[in-house]
């Protein structure tokens, strides 16, 4: 287990991390990247949401742009499902 905080993002949301890294890549034609907010919206549209506990119930919410940045800068999840 982990001492402080929760488990790393690449462990909790491996598919969302893979998709966010793919969406962050620069477009080969224009050379532009998507914004973190746009990546968050595309993850939400693909069904990848963060669950937030609010007054005893769990509410799915889109990923925060700061969380998307941590996903992009963090390690890539392993393809075999282990860490």
Coordinates of C-alpha atoms in Angstrom, one line a residue:
X1 CA 0.0 0.0 0.0
X2 CA 0.9 3.7 0.0
X3 CA 1.5 5.7 3.1
X4 CA 0.2 9.2 2.2
X5 CA -2.5 10.0 -0.3
X6 CA -4.1 7.6 -2.8
X7 CA -2.6 5.2 -5.2
X8 CA -0.9 6.7 -8.3
X9 CA -3.0 7.8 -11.3
X10 CA -1.4 5.2 -13.7
X11 CA -2.6 2.5 -11.2
X12 CA -6.1 3.9 -10.6
X13 CA -6.9 5.1 -14.2
X14 CA -4.6 3.2 -16.6
X15 CA -6.9 3.6 -19.7
X16 CA -7.5 7.3 -19.0
X17 CA -3.7 7.9 -18.6
X18 CA -3.0 6.1 -21.9
X19 CA -5.7 8.2 -23.7
X20 CA -4.6 11.5 -22.2
X21 CA -1.0 10.9 -23.3
X22 CA -2.2 10.0 -26.8
X23 CA -4.5 13.1 -27.0
X24 CA -1.6 15.4 -25.8
X25 CA 0.6 14.5 -28.7
X26 CA 1.1 17.3 -31.2
X27 CA -0.8 17.2 -34.4
X28 CA 1.6 16.2 -37.2
X29 CA 0.1 18.6 -39.7
X30 CA -0.3 21.8 -37.6
X31 CA 2.2 21.0 -34.8
X32 CA -0.4 22.1 -32.2
X33 CA -1.4 20.3 -29.0
X34 CA -4.8 20.1 -27.4
X35 CA -5.3 22.1 -24.2
X36 CA -5.6 20.3 -20.9
X37 CA -9.3 21.4 -20.6
X38 CA -10.0 20.0 -24.1
X39 CA -8.3 16.7 -23.2
X40 CA -10.5 16.6 -20.0
X41 CA -13.6 17.1 -22.1
X42 CA -12.6 14.4 -24.5
X43 CA -11.9 11.9 -21.7
X44 CA -15.3 12.7 -20.2
X45 CA -16.9 12.1 -23.6
X46 CA -15.1 8.7 -23.8
X47 CA -16.6 7.8 -20.4
X48 CA -13.4 8.3 -18.3
X49 CA -14.6 10.2 -15.2
X50 CA -13.2 10.8 -11.7
X51 CA -15.4 9.8 -8.8
X52 CA -15.8 12.4 -6.1
X53 CA -17.5 11.6 -2.8
X54 CA -20.0 14.3 -1.9
X55 CA -22.2 13.9 1.2
X56 CA -22.0 10.2 1.2
X57 CA -22.8 9.6 -2.5
X58 CA -20.3 9.3 -5.3
X59 CA -20.6 11.8 -8.1
X60 CA -18.7 11.2 -11.4
X61 CA -16.9 14.4 -12.6
X62 CA -14.5 15.2 -15.4
X63 CA -10.8 15.2 -14.6
X64 CA -9.4 18.5 -13.4
X65 CA -6.8 20.0 -15.9
X66 CA -4.1 19.8 -13.1
X67 CA -4.9 16.0 -12.9
X68 CA -4.5 15.7 -16.7
X69 CA -1.1 17.4 -16.4
X70 CA 0.0 14.9 -13.8
X71 CA -1.2 12.1 -16.0
X72 CA 0.8 13.4 -19.0
X73 CA 3.9 14.0 -17.0
X74 CA 3.7 10.7 -15.0
X75 CA 4.7 7.2 -16.0
X76 CA 2.9 5.2 -18.7
X77 CA 0.8 2.3 -17.3
X78 CA 2.1 -1.2 -18.1
X79 CA 0.3 -3.0 -20.9
X80 CA 0.0 -6.3 -19.0
X81 CA -2.0 -4.8 -16.1
X82 CA 0.7 -5.1 -13.4
X83 CA 2.8 -2.4 -12.0

